mmCIF file of C-alpha atoms in Angstrom:
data_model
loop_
_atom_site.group_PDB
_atom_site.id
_atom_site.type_symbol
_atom_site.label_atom_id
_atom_site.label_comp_id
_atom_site.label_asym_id
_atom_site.label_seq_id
_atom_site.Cartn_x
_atom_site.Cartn_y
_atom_site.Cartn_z
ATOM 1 C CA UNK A 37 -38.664 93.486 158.105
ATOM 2 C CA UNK A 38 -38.571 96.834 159.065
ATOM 3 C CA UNK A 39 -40.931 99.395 158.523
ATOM 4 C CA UNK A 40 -39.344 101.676 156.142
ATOM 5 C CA UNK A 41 -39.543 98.509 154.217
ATOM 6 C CA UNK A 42 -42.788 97.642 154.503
ATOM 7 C CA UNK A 43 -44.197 100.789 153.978
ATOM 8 C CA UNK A 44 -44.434 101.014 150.532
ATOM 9 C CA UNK A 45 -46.634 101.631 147.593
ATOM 10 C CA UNK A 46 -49.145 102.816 149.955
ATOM 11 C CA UNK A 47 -50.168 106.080 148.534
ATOM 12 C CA UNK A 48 -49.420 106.017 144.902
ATOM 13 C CA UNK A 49 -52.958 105.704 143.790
ATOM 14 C CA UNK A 50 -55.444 107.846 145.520
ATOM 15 C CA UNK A 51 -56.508 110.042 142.573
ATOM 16 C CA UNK A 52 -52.569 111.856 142.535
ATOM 17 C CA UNK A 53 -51.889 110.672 138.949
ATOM 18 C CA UNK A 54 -53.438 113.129 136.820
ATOM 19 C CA UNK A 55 -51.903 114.728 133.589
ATOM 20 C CA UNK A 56 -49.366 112.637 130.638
ATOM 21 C CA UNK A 57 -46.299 111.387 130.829
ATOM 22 C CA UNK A 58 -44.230 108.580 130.197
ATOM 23 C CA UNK A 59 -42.849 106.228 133.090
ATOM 24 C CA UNK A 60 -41.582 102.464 133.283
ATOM 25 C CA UNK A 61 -42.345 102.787 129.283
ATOM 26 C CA UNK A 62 -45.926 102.873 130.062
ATOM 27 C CA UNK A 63 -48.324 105.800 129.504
ATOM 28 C CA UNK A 64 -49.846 107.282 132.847
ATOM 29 C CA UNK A 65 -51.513 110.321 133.991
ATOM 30 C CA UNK A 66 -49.629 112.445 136.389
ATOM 31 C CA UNK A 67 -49.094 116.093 137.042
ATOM 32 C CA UNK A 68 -46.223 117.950 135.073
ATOM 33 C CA UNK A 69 -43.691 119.699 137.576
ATOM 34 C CA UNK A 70 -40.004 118.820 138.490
ATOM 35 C CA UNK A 71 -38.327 119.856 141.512
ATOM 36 C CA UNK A 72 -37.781 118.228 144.747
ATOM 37 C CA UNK A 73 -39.803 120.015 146.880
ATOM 38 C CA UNK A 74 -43.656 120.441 145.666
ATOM 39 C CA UNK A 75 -46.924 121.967 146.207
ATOM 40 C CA UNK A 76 -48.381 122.968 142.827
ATOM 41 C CA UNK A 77 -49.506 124.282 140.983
ATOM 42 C CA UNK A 78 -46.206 126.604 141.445
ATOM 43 C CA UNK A 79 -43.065 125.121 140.327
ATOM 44 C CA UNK A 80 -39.762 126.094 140.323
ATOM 45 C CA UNK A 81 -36.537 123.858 139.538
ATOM 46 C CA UNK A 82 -36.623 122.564 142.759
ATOM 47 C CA UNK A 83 -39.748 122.727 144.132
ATOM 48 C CA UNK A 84 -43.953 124.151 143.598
ATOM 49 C CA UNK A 85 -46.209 125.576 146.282
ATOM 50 C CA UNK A 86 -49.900 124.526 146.406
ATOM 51 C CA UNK A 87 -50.512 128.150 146.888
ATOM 52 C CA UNK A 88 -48.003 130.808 147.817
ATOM 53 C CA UNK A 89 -47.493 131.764 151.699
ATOM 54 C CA UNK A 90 -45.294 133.976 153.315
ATOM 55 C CA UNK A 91 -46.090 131.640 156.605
ATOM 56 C CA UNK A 92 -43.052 132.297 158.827
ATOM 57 C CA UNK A 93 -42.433 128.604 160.011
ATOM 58 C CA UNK A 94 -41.946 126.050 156.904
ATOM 59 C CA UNK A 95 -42.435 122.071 157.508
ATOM 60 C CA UNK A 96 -40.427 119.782 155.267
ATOM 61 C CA UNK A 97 -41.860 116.507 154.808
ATOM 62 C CA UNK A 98 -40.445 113.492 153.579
ATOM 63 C CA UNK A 99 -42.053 110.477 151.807
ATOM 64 C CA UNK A 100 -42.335 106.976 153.069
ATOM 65 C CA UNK A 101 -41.098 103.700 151.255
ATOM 66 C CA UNK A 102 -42.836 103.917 147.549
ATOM 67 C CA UNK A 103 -45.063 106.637 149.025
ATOM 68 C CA UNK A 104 -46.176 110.147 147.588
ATOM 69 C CA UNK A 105 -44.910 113.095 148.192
ATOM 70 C CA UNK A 106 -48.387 114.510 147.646
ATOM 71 C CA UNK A 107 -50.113 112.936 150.143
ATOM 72 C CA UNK A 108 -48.234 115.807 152.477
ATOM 73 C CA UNK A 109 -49.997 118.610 150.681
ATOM 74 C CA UNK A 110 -53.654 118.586 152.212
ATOM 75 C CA UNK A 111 -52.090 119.077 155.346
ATOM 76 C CA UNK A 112 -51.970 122.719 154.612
ATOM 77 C CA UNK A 113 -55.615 122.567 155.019
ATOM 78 C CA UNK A 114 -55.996 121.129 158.326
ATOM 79 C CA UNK A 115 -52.687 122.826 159.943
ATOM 80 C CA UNK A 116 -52.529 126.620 161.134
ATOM 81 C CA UNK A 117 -51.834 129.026 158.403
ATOM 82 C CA UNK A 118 -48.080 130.173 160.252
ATOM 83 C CA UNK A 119 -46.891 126.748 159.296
ATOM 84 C CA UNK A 120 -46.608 126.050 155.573
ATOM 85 C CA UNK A 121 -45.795 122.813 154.319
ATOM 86 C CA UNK A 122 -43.246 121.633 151.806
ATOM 87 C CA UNK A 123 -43.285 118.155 150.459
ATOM 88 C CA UNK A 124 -39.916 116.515 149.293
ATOM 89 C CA UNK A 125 -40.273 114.659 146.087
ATOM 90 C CA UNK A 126 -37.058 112.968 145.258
ATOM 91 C CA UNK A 127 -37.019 111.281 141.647
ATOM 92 C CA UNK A 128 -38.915 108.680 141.175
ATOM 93 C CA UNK A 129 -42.205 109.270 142.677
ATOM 94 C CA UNK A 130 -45.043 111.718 142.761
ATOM 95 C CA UNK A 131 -44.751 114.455 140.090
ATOM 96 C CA UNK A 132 -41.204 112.899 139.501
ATOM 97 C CA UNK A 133 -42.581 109.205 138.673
ATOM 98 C CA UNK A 134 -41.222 109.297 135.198
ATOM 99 C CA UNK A 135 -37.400 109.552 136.632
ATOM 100 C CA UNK A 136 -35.251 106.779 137.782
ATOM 101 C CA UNK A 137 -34.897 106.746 141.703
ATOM 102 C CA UNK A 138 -32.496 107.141 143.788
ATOM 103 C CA UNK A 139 -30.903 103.322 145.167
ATOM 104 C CA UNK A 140 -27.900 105.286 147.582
ATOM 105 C CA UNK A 141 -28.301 107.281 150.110
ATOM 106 C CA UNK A 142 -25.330 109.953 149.014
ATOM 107 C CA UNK A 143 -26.807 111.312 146.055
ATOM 108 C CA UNK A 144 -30.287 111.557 147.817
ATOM 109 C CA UNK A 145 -29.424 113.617 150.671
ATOM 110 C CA UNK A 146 -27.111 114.940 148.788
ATOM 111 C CA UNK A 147 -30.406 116.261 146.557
ATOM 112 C CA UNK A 148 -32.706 116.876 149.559
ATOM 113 C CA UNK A 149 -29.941 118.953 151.698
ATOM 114 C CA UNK A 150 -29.611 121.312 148.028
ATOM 115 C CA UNK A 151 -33.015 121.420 147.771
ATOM 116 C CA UNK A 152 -33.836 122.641 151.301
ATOM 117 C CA UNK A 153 -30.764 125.447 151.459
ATOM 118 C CA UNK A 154 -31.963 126.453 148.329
ATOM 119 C CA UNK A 155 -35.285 127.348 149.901
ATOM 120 C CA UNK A 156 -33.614 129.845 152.213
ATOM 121 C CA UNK A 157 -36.558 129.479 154.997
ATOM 122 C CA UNK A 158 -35.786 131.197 157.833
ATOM 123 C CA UNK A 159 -37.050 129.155 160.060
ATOM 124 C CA UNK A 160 -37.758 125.311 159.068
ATOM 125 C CA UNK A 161 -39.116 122.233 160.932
ATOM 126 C CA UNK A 162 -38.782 118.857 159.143
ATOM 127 C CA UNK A 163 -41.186 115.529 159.361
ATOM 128 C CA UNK A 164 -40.681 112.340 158.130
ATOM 129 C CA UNK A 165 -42.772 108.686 158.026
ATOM 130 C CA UNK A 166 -40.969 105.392 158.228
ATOM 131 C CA UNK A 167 -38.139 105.547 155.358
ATOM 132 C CA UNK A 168 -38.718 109.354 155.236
ATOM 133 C CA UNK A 169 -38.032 109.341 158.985
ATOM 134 C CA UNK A 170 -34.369 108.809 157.613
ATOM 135 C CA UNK A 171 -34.427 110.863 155.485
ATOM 136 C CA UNK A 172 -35.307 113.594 157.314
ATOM 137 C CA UNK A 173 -32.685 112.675 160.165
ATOM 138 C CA UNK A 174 -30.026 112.512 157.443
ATOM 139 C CA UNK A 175 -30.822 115.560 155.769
ATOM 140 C CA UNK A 176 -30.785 117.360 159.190
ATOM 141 C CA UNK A 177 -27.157 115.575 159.600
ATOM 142 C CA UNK A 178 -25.755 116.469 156.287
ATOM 143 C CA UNK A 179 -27.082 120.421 156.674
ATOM 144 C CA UNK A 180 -24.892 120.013 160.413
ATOM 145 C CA UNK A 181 -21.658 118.651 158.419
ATOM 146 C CA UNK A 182 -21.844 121.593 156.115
ATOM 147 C CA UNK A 183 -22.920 124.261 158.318
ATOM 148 C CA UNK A 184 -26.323 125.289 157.624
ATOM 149 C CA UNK A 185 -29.196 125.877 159.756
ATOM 150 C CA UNK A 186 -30.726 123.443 161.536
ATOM 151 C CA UNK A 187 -34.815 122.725 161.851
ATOM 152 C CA UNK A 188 -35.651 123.473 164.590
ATOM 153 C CA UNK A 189 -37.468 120.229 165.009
ATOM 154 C CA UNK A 190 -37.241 116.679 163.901
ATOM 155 C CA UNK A 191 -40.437 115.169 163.865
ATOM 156 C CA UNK A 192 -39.940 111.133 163.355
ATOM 157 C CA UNK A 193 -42.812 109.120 162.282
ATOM 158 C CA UNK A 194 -43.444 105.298 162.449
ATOM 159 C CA UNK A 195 -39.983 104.307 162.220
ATOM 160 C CA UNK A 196 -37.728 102.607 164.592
ATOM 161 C CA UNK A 197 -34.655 104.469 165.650
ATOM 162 C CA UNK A 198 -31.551 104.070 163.513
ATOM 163 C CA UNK A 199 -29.801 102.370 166.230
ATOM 164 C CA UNK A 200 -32.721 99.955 166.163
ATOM 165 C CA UNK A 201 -32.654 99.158 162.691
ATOM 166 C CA UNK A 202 -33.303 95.411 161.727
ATOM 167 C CA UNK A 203 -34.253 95.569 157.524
ATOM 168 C CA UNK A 204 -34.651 92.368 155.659
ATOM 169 C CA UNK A 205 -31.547 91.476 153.470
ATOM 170 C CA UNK A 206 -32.335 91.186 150.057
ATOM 171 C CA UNK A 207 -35.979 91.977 149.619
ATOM 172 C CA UNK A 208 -34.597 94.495 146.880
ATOM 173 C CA UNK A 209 -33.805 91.650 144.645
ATOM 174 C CA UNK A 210 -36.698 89.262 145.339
ATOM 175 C CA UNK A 211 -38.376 88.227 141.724
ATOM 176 C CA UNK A 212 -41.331 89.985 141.251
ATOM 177 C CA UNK A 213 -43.623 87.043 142.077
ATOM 178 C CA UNK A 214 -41.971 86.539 145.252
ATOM 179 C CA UNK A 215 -41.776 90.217 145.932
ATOM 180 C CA UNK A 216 -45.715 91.440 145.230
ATOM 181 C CA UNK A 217 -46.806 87.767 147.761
ATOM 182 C CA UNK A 218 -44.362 89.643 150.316
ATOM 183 C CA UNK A 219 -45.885 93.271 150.214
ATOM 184 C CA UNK A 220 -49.012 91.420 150.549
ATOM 185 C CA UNK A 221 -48.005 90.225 153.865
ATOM 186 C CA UNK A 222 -47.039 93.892 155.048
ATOM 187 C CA UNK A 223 -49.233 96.799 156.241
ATOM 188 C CA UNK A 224 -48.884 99.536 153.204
ATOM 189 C CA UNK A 225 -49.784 98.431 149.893
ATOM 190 C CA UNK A 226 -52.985 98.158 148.800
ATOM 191 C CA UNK A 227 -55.081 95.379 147.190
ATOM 192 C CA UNK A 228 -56.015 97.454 144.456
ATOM 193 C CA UNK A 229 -52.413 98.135 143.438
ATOM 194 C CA UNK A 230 -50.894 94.835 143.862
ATOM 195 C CA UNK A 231 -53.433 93.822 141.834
ATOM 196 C CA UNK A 232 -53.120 96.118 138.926
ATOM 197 C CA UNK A 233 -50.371 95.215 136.855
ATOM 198 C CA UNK A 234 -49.486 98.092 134.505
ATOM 199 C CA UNK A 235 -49.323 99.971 138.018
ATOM 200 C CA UNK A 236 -47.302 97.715 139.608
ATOM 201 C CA UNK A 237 -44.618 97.606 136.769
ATOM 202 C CA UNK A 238 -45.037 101.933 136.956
ATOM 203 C CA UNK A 239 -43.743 101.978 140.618
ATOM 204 C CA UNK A 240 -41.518 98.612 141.258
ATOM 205 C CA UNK A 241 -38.393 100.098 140.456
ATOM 206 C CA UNK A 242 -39.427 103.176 143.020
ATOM 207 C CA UNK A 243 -40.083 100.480 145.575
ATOM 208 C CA UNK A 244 -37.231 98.358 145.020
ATOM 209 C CA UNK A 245 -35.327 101.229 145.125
ATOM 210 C CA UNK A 246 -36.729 102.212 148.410
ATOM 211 C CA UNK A 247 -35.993 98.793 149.865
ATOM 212 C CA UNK A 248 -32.720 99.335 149.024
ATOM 213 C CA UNK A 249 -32.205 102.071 150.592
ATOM 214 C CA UNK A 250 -33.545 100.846 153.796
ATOM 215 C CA UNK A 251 -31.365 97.364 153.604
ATOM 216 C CA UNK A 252 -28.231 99.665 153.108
ATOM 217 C CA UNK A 253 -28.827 102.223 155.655
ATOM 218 C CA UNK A 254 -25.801 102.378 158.082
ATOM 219 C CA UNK A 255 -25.822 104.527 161.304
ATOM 220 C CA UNK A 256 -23.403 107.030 161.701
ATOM 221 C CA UNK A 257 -21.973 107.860 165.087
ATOM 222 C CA UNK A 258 -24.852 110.085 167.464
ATOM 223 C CA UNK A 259 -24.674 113.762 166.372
ATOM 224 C CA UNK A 260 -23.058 116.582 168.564
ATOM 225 C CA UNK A 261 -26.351 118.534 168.409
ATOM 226 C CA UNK A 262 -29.022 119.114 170.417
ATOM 227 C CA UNK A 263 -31.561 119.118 167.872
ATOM 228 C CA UNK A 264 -34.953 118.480 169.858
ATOM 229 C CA UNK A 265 -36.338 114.824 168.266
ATOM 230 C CA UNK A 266 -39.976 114.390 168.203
ATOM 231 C CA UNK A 267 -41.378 110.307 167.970
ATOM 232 C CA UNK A 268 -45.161 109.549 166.552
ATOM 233 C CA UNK A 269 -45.681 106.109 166.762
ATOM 234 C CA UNK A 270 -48.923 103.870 166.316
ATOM 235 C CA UNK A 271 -49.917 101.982 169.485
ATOM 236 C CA UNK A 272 -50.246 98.813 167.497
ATOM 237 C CA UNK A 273 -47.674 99.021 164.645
ATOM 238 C CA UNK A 274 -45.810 95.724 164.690
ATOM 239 C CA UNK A 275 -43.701 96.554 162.655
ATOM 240 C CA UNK A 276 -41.720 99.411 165.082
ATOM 241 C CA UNK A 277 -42.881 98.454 168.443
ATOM 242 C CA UNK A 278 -40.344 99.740 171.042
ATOM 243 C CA UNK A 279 -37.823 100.125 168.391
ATOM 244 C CA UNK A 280 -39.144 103.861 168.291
ATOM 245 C CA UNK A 281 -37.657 104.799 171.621
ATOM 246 C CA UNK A 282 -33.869 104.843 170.480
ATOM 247 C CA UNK A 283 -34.162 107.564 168.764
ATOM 248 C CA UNK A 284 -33.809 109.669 172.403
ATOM 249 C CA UNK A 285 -29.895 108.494 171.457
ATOM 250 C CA UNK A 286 -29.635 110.738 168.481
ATOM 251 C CA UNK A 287 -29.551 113.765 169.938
ATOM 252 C CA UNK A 288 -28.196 115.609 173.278
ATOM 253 C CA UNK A 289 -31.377 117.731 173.816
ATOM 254 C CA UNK A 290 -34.914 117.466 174.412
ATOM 255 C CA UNK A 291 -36.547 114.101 172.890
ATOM 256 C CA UNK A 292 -40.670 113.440 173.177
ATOM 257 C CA UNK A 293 -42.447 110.841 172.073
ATOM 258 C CA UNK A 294 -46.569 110.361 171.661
ATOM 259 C CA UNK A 295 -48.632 107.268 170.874
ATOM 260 C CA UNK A 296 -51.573 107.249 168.599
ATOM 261 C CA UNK A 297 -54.217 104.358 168.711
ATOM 262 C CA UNK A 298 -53.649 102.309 165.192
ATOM 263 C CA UNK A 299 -51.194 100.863 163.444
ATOM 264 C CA UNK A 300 -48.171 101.733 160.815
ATOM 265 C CA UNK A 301 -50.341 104.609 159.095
ATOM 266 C CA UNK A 302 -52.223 105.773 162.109
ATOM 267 C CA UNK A 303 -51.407 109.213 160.129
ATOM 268 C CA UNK A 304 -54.463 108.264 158.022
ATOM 269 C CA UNK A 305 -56.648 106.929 161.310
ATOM 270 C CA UNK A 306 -55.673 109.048 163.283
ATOM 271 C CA UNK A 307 -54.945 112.684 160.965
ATOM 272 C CA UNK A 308 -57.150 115.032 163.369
ATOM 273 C CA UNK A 309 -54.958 114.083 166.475
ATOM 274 C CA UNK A 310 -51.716 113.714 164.828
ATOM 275 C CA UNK A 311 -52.290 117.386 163.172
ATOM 276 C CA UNK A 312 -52.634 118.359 166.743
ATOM 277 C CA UNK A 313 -49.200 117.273 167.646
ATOM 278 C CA UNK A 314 -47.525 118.550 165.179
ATOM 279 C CA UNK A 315 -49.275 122.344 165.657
ATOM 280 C CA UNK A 316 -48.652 121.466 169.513
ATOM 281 C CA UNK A 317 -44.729 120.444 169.004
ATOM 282 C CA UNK A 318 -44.078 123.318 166.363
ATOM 283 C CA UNK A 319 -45.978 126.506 168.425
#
């Protein structure tokens, strides 16, 4: 299993729902904004800010498997006020929960790469974790094909390199029974969710859709850029292991890569350190 597939459901509790709306055809609390790239309480079409910066360097980030999208916005907290940080919500999760997500990876970068050139940043890093990883990489592909600007980073987080790929077939489609007793057996999802089940009807089709995703994912051929490619990886996440080290194939420039004691979500154990590297690779 990989671990963009494993990843999931992790952070949709944690106090983020807040607010009324309907999802799954169940009645939760959640915030009310739209857009695909948030920080309220400012929203736009596309996007919110958490508060409005003019900070010259912007940081995309992009959600893991079933995660949210608002787990990204306390960074702006702990991170240098130059760097201001944009989480992308695709439908489906987050302040989006109440849409139906996105099961093909077209339309979804299709969304993200719109999204971003919309923001017109002048000068843009992006950062992804596990499936978001992906993401990130394949927006950063798709704004090459049509001729954008590039980040000037790719920061790649917990996930093995797309050349190292090796997704369980089919977990999209497992019954539910035999899906939930699976997650259980994976770093990511919580007890307390799993358990819960008016929450885990609210975000199944999210995560199915997100395993999905990461069963279909095909590599293109390497990229004619020399986008610099950053690689955080947990010391002891079993479910990447050396995998991470392809990624040095994706790209003709500079590549890094720096180990963090823990596991799949050594973001969480290890956040002091890890915001660190990221001020370190952006300065």
């Amino acid at each position: 299993m990989s671990a963009a597939s494993a990843a999931v459901g992790r952070s949709q509790t944690s106090g983020w729902i807040v607010g009324r709306t309907q999802a799954a055809g169940r009645t939760m609390d959640r915030p009310q904004a739209t857009g695909w790239a948030v920080g309220a309480p400012q929203a736009t079409a596309w996007g919110a800010e958490r508060s409005p910066t003019s900070a010259p360097l912007t940081l995309f980030c992009f959600p893991y498997a079933g995660g949210n999208p608002l787990a990204y916005l306390p960074w702006q907290e702990r991170l240098p006020s130059w760097i201001r940080i944009r989480a992308m919500q695709p439908p489906g999760r987050g302040q989006r929960l109440g849409e139906a997500p996105l099961q093909q990876w077209a339309p979804l970068i299709a969304g993200l790469t719109d999204a971003i050139a919309a923001e017109a940043a002048p000068r843009f890093a992006f950062f992804g974790h596990s499936l978001g990883a992906l993401m990130a990489f394949e927006t950063a592909r798709e704004c090459a094909a049509r001729g954008l600007p590039l980040p000037t980073r790719l920061i790649v987080s917990g996930c093995a390199a797309p050349s190292r790929l090796d997704p369980e077939p089919g977990l999209h489609r497992l019954p539910e029974p035999a899906l939930i007793a699976r997650l259980r057996q994976y770093e990511g999802t919580p007890e307390a969710v799993l358990a819960n089940a008016e929450l885990v009807q609210l975000l199944l089709p999210t995560i199915r859709a997100d395993l999905r995703l990461s069963e279909d994912y095909a590599r293109a051929p390497r990229p004619a850029w020399t986008l610099p490619i950053d690689v955080l990886y947990g010391r002891s996440d079993s479910l990447v292991g050396m995998r991470m080290h392809g990624w040095a194939e994706e790209t003709q420039g500079e590549s890094t890569a720096q180990g963090f004691d823990g596991g799949h979500f050594f973001l969480d154990s290890r956040r002091d350190e890890v915001m660190a590297a990221i001020e370190r690779l952006l300065a």
